[in-house]
CSV table of C-alpha atoms in Angstrom, one decimal:
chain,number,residue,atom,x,y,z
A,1,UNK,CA,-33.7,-27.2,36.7
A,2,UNK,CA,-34.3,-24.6,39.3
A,3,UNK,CA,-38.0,-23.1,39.9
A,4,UNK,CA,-36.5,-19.7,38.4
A,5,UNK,CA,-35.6,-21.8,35.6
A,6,UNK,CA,-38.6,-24.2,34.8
A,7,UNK,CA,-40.1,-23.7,31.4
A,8,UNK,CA,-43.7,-21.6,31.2
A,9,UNK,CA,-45.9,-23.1,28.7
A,10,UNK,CA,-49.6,-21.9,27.7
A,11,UNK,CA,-51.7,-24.5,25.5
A,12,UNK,CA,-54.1,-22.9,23.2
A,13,UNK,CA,-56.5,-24.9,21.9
A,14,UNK,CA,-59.9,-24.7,19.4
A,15,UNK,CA,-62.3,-27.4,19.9
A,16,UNK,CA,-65.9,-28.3,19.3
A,17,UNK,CA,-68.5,-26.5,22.0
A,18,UNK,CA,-69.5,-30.1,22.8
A,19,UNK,CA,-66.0,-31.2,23.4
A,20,UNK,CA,-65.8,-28.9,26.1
A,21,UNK,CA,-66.9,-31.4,29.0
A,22,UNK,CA,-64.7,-34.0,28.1
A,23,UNK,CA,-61.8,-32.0,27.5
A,24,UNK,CA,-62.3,-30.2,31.1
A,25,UNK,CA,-62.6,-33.6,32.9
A,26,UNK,CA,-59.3,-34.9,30.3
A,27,UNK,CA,-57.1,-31.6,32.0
A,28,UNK,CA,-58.6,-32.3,35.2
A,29,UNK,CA,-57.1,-36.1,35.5
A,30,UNK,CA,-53.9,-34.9,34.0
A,31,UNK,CA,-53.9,-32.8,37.0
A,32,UNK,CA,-54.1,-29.1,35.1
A,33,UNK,CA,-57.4,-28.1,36.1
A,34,UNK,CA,-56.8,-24.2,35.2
A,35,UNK,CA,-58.1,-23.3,32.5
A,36,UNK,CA,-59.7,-20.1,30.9
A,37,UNK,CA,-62.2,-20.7,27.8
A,38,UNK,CA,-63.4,-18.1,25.7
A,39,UNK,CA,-66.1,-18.7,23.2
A,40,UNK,CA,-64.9,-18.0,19.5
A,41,UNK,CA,-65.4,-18.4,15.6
A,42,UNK,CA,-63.1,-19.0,12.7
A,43,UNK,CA,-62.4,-21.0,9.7
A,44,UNK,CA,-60.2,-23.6,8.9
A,45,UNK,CA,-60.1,-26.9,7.4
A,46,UNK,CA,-64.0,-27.8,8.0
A,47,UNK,CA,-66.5,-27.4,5.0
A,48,UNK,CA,-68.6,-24.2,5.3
A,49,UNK,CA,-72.2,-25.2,5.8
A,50,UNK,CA,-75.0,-23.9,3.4
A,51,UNK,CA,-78.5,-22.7,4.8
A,52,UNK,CA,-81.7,-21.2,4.1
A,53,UNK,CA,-83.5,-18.5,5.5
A,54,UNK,CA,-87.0,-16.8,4.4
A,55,UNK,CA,-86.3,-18.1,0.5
A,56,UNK,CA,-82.7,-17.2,0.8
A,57,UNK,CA,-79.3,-19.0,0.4
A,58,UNK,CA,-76.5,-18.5,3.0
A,59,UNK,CA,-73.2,-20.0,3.6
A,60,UNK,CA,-71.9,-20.1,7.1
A,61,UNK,CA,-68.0,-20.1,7.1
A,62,UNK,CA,-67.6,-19.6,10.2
A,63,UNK,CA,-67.8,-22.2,12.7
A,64,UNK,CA,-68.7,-22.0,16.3
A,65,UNK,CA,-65.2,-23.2,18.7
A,66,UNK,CA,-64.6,-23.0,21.8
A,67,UNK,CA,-61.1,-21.6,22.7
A,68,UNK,CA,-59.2,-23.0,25.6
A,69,UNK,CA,-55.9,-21.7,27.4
A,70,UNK,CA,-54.1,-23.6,29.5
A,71,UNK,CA,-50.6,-22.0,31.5
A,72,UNK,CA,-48.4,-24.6,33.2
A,73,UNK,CA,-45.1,-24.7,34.8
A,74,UNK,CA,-45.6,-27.8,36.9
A,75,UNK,CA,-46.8,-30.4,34.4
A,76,UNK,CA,-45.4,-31.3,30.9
A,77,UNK,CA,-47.0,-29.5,28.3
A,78,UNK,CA,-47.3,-32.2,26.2
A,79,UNK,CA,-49.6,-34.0,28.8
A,80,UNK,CA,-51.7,-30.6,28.6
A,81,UNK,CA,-52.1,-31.9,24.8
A,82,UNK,CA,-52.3,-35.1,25.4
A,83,UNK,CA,-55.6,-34.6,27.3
A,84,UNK,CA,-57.1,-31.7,25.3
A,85,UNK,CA,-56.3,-34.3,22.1
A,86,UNK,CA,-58.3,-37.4,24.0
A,87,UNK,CA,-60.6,-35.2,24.9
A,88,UNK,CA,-61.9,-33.7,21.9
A,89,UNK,CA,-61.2,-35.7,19.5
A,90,UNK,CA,-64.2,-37.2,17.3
A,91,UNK,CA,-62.2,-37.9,13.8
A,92,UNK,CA,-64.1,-35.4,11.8
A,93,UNK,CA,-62.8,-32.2,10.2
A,94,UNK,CA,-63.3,-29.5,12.6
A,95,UNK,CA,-61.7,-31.4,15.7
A,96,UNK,CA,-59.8,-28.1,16.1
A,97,UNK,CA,-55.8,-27.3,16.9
A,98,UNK,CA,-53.4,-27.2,19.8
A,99,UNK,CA,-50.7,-24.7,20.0
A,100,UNK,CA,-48.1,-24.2,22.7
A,101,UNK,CA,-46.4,-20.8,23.3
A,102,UNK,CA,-43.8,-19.8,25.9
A,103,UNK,CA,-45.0,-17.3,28.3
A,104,UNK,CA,-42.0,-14.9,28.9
A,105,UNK,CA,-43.1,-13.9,32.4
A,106,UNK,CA,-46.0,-14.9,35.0
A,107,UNK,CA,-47.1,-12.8,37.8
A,108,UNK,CA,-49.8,-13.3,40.4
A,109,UNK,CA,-51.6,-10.1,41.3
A,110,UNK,CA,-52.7,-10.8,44.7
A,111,UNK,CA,-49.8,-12.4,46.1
A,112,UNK,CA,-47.2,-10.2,43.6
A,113,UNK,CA,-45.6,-14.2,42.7
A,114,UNK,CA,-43.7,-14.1,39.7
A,115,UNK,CA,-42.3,-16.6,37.7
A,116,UNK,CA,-43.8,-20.6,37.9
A,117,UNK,CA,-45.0,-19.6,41.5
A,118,UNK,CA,-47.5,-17.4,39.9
A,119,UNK,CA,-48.9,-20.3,37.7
C-alpha cells in the first residue's frame, strides 16, 4: 500500500474523567500520543443518579465523559482501541464507547501536507 493510499482512521472515544490518565499513558505506549480531548456529557447505558438539593429531588441524566479523538495513518487503528479499551476500562456501566471513522482527507496547515503526511 502506497503512502497516498494508507487508510486514515480517527478513534472517538467516551470515557470516565478519571480514566483519562491511564488511557493517555495506554496511547502513548501504543505509540499514538496525539490526541485532542474535549470535555462532554451525554447519556447512555449508565443509571441516572438521583440527588438532593435545598429539600428538593433531582435526577442527573447526564453524566460527565471525557471525549477523546485520536487520527492515525501510521498505526493500526485497532491498537488505537486496544489501548483506549485497557485503559479505561473498570467493568462498570458507564466505561464509555469507541468508534472509528474514516477521515476522507488530512491536511497540515503549516506545512500545507496532505494526506497521511499531515497526520
Amino acid at each position: 500500500m502506497s503512502d497516498s493510499e494508507t487508510p486514515i482512521k480517527m478513534v472517538m472515544a467516551y470515557i470516565r474523567p478519571d480514566k483519562l490518565g491511564d488511557v493517555k499513558q495506554a496511547l502513548a505506549g501504543a505509540g499514538a500520543p496525539s490526541l485532542t480531548v474535549t470535555n462532554v456529557s451525554g447519556r447512555g447505558s449508565q443509571p441516572a443518579k438521583k440527588g438532593q438539593w435545598r429539600g428538593e429531588e433531582y435526577t442527573v441524566d447526564l453524566h460527565q465523559k471525557v471525549k477523546i479523538e485520536c487520527v492515525v495513518a501510521d498505526i493500526p487503528a485497532e491498537d488505537v482501541v486496544e489501548a483506549i479499551q485497557d485503559g479505561a476500562q473498570t467493568g462498570e456501566p458507564g466505561d464509555g464507547k469507541i468508534f472509528v471513522l474514516p477521515v476522507e482527507s488530512a491536511s497540515q496547515i503549516r506545512t500545507g501536507a496532505t494526506g497521511p503526511d499531515a497526520v
